């Protein structure tokens, strides 16, 4: 079975909580997944599929715990040809660069030739009190594509 790498970008812990809930949900269903909070480029290249759950900080930036990995991915540019991926972005639409961290990852993984299995999910803090439920439901809807060897 394919192994899903769940990559969490979090500043205040909200995205981390969401990622932990996704990992717990998938694990209880028998899926093989690993949560990375301080990821390396090799964690991306060695995962069979990628799920990024990230908030946004600053002026639409990737959170500090994934910032260096993001920059290393850009610099090293390891092709992730046809590797299934999805991005769940947490944000607040009252800010100008809503879900910017997620958008950066969506664009980069696409440039690295990974295969998006779904449009990026945008979770707005203004509209959603329980982002973990929105993301878990979304992941449950796309999990077959993430874990498919044909994705």
mmCIF file of C-alpha atoms in Angstrom:
data_model
loop_
_atom_site.group_PDB
_atom_site.id
_atom_site.type_symbol
_atom_site.label_atom_id
_atom_site.label_comp_id
_atom_site.label_asym_id
_atom_site.label_seq_id
_atom_site.Cartn_x
_atom_site.Cartn_y
_atom_site.Cartn_z
ATOM 1 C CA UNK A 1 0.000 0.000 0.000
ATOM 2 C CA UNK A 2 1.135 3.517 -0.751
ATOM 3 C CA UNK A 3 2.446 5.660 2.091
ATOM 4 C CA UNK A 4 1.077 9.175 2.447
ATOM 5 C CA UNK A 5 3.317 11.918 3.796
ATOM 6 C CA UNK A 6 1.281 14.560 5.618
ATOM 7 C CA UNK A 7 3.232 17.811 5.759
ATOM 8 C CA UNK A 8 2.084 20.351 8.303
ATOM 9 C CA UNK A 9 2.862 24.057 8.205
ATOM 10 C CA UNK A 10 1.646 25.686 11.401
ATOM 11 C CA UNK A 11 2.350 28.852 13.354
ATOM 12 C CA UNK A 12 -0.039 28.714 16.312
ATOM 13 C CA UNK A 13 -0.909 25.014 16.208
ATOM 14 C CA UNK A 14 -4.234 25.095 14.377
ATOM 15 C CA UNK A 15 -2.941 23.511 11.163
ATOM 16 C CA UNK A 16 -0.974 21.008 13.253
ATOM 17 C CA UNK A 17 -4.164 19.990 15.059
ATOM 18 C CA UNK A 18 -5.948 19.596 11.721
ATOM 19 C CA UNK A 19 -3.099 17.484 10.302
ATOM 20 C CA UNK A 20 -3.100 15.287 13.418
ATOM 21 C CA UNK A 21 -6.845 14.716 13.041
ATOM 22 C CA UNK A 22 -6.363 13.752 9.374
ATOM 23 C CA UNK A 23 -3.565 11.332 10.287
ATOM 24 C CA UNK A 24 -5.653 9.780 13.070
ATOM 25 C CA UNK A 25 -8.682 9.425 10.784
ATOM 26 C CA UNK A 26 -6.698 7.754 7.999
ATOM 27 C CA UNK A 27 -4.750 5.506 10.372
ATOM 28 C CA UNK A 28 -7.942 4.196 11.977
ATOM 29 C CA UNK A 29 -9.112 3.281 8.461
ATOM 30 C CA UNK A 30 -5.925 1.273 7.907
ATOM 31 C CA UNK A 31 -4.072 3.719 5.664
ATOM 32 C CA UNK A 32 -0.310 4.096 5.940
ATOM 33 C CA UNK A 33 0.587 7.727 6.638
ATOM 34 C CA UNK A 34 3.211 9.748 8.473
ATOM 35 C CA UNK A 35 2.920 13.289 9.797
ATOM 36 C CA UNK A 36 5.900 15.613 9.268
ATOM 37 C CA UNK A 37 6.185 18.885 11.184
ATOM 38 C CA UNK A 38 9.876 19.485 10.473
ATOM 39 C CA UNK A 39 10.195 17.920 7.053
ATOM 40 C CA UNK A 40 13.191 17.495 4.780
ATOM 41 C CA UNK A 41 13.230 17.303 0.988
ATOM 42 C CA UNK A 42 13.773 13.542 1.238
ATOM 43 C CA UNK A 43 10.519 13.224 3.179
ATOM 44 C CA UNK A 44 8.737 14.608 0.101
ATOM 45 C CA UNK A 45 10.673 12.484 -2.385
ATOM 46 C CA UNK A 46 10.321 9.256 -0.375
ATOM 47 C CA UNK A 47 6.571 9.564 0.268
ATOM 48 C CA UNK A 48 4.367 7.774 -2.258
ATOM 49 C CA UNK A 49 1.788 10.571 -2.015
ATOM 50 C CA UNK A 50 1.790 14.043 -0.454
ATOM 51 C CA UNK A 51 -0.781 15.943 1.575
ATOM 52 C CA UNK A 52 0.113 19.461 2.688
ATOM 53 C CA UNK A 53 -1.960 21.014 5.481
ATOM 54 C CA UNK A 54 -0.761 24.541 6.036
ATOM 55 C CA UNK A 55 -1.716 27.874 7.441
ATOM 56 C CA UNK A 56 -0.343 31.184 6.186
ATOM 57 C CA UNK A 57 1.796 33.734 7.971
ATOM 58 C CA UNK A 58 3.179 37.204 7.307
ATOM 59 C CA UNK A 59 2.359 38.502 3.838
ATOM 60 C CA UNK A 60 1.020 35.217 2.485
ATOM 61 C CA UNK A 61 4.076 33.172 3.443
ATOM 62 C CA UNK A 62 4.667 29.528 4.298
ATOM 63 C CA UNK A 63 4.882 29.015 8.101
ATOM 64 C CA UNK A 64 8.415 28.945 9.582
ATOM 65 C CA UNK A 65 8.443 25.205 10.306
ATOM 66 C CA UNK A 66 8.058 24.445 6.552
ATOM 67 C CA UNK A 67 9.691 27.563 5.141
ATOM 68 C CA UNK A 68 13.198 26.138 4.795
ATOM 69 C CA UNK A 69 11.914 22.878 3.345
ATOM 70 C CA UNK A 70 9.858 24.857 0.846
ATOM 71 C CA UNK A 71 12.951 26.856 -0.152
ATOM 72 C CA UNK A 72 15.049 23.676 -0.380
ATOM 73 C CA UNK A 73 12.435 22.102 -2.653
ATOM 74 C CA UNK A 74 12.589 25.191 -4.877
ATOM 75 C CA UNK A 75 16.410 25.156 -4.927
ATOM 76 C CA UNK A 76 16.977 21.409 -5.335
ATOM 77 C CA UNK A 77 13.952 20.974 -7.632
ATOM 78 C CA UNK A 78 13.532 17.204 -7.235
ATOM 79 C CA UNK A 79 11.041 16.062 -9.836
ATOM 80 C CA UNK A 80 8.041 14.379 -8.230
ATOM 81 C CA UNK A 81 6.726 13.124 -11.545
ATOM 82 C CA UNK A 82 3.103 11.979 -11.282
ATOM 83 C CA UNK A 83 3.275 11.664 -7.474
ATOM 84 C CA UNK A 84 -0.267 12.232 -6.163
ATOM 85 C CA UNK A 85 -0.698 15.298 -3.970
ATOM 86 C CA UNK A 86 -3.298 17.551 -2.411
ATOM 87 C CA UNK A 87 -3.116 20.787 -0.442
ATOM 88 C CA UNK A 88 -5.437 21.959 2.319
ATOM 89 C CA UNK A 89 -4.882 25.644 3.075
ATOM 90 C CA UNK A 90 -6.114 27.294 6.246
ATOM 91 C CA UNK A 91 -6.523 31.033 6.220
ATOM 92 C CA UNK A 92 -8.558 34.080 7.074
ATOM 93 C CA UNK A 93 -10.218 35.848 4.149
ATOM 94 C CA UNK A 94 -9.995 39.195 5.922
ATOM 95 C CA UNK A 95 -6.282 39.164 5.016
ATOM 96 C CA UNK A 96 -5.071 40.193 1.570
ATOM 97 C CA UNK A 97 -3.033 37.018 0.897
ATOM 98 C CA UNK A 98 -5.710 34.531 1.912
ATOM 99 C CA UNK A 99 -4.348 30.945 1.974
ATOM 100 C CA UNK A 100 -1.019 32.122 0.537
ATOM 101 C CA UNK A 101 0.996 29.351 2.196
ATOM 102 C CA UNK A 102 -1.174 26.727 0.547
ATOM 103 C CA UNK A 103 -1.057 28.482 -2.820
ATOM 104 C CA UNK A 104 2.757 28.477 -2.696
ATOM 105 C CA UNK A 105 2.812 24.719 -2.116
ATOM 106 C CA UNK A 106 0.149 24.031 -4.751
ATOM 107 C CA UNK A 107 2.203 25.930 -7.343
ATOM 108 C CA UNK A 108 5.541 24.399 -6.339
ATOM 109 C CA UNK A 109 4.333 20.800 -6.289
ATOM 110 C CA UNK A 110 2.749 21.355 -9.700
ATOM 111 C CA UNK A 111 6.058 22.771 -10.999
ATOM 112 C CA UNK A 112 7.809 19.675 -9.624
ATOM 113 C CA UNK A 113 5.452 17.660 -11.875
ATOM 114 C CA UNK A 114 3.509 16.037 -9.058
ATOM 115 C CA UNK A 115 -0.091 15.113 -9.859
ATOM 116 C CA UNK A 116 -2.809 17.175 -8.114
ATOM 117 C CA UNK A 117 -5.665 14.810 -7.260
ATOM 118 C CA UNK A 118 -7.986 17.652 -6.218
ATOM 119 C CA UNK A 119 -8.252 21.416 -6.318
ATOM 120 C CA UNK A 120 -6.674 23.075 -3.291
ATOM 121 C CA UNK A 121 -9.060 23.208 -0.350
ATOM 122 C CA UNK A 122 -9.388 26.670 1.163
ATOM 123 C CA UNK A 123 -10.665 26.737 4.737
ATOM 124 C CA UNK A 124 -11.679 30.223 5.881
ATOM 125 C CA UNK A 125 -11.430 30.900 9.630
ATOM 126 C CA UNK A 126 -14.208 33.466 9.297
ATOM 127 C CA UNK A 127 -16.656 30.821 8.057
ATOM 128 C CA UNK A 128 -15.416 27.659 9.785
ATOM 129 C CA UNK A 129 -15.192 26.992 13.499
ATOM 130 C CA UNK A 130 -13.963 23.398 13.106
ATOM 131 C CA UNK A 131 -11.471 23.305 10.226
ATOM 132 C CA UNK A 132 -10.387 19.807 11.210
ATOM 133 C CA UNK A 133 -13.813 18.430 10.266
ATOM 134 C CA UNK A 134 -13.800 20.182 6.877
ATOM 135 C CA UNK A 135 -10.330 18.866 6.063
ATOM 136 C CA UNK A 136 -10.995 15.317 7.329
ATOM 137 C CA UNK A 137 -14.193 15.166 5.229
ATOM 138 C CA UNK A 138 -12.335 16.505 2.174
ATOM 139 C CA UNK A 139 -9.467 14.029 2.589
ATOM 140 C CA UNK A 140 -11.947 11.167 2.995
ATOM 141 C CA UNK A 141 -13.423 12.204 -0.358
ATOM 142 C CA UNK A 142 -10.064 12.105 -2.164
ATOM 143 C CA UNK A 143 -8.198 9.395 -0.230
ATOM 144 C CA UNK A 144 -8.649 6.776 -2.954
ATOM 145 C CA UNK A 145 -6.905 9.104 -5.405
ATOM 146 C CA UNK A 146 -4.095 9.829 -2.953
ATOM 147 C CA UNK A 147 -3.496 6.165 -2.209
ATOM 148 C CA UNK A 148 -3.998 4.925 -5.766
ATOM 149 C CA UNK A 149 -0.913 3.712 -7.592
ATOM 150 C CA UNK A 150 -2.585 4.919 -10.795
ATOM 151 C CA UNK A 151 -3.227 8.506 -9.613
#
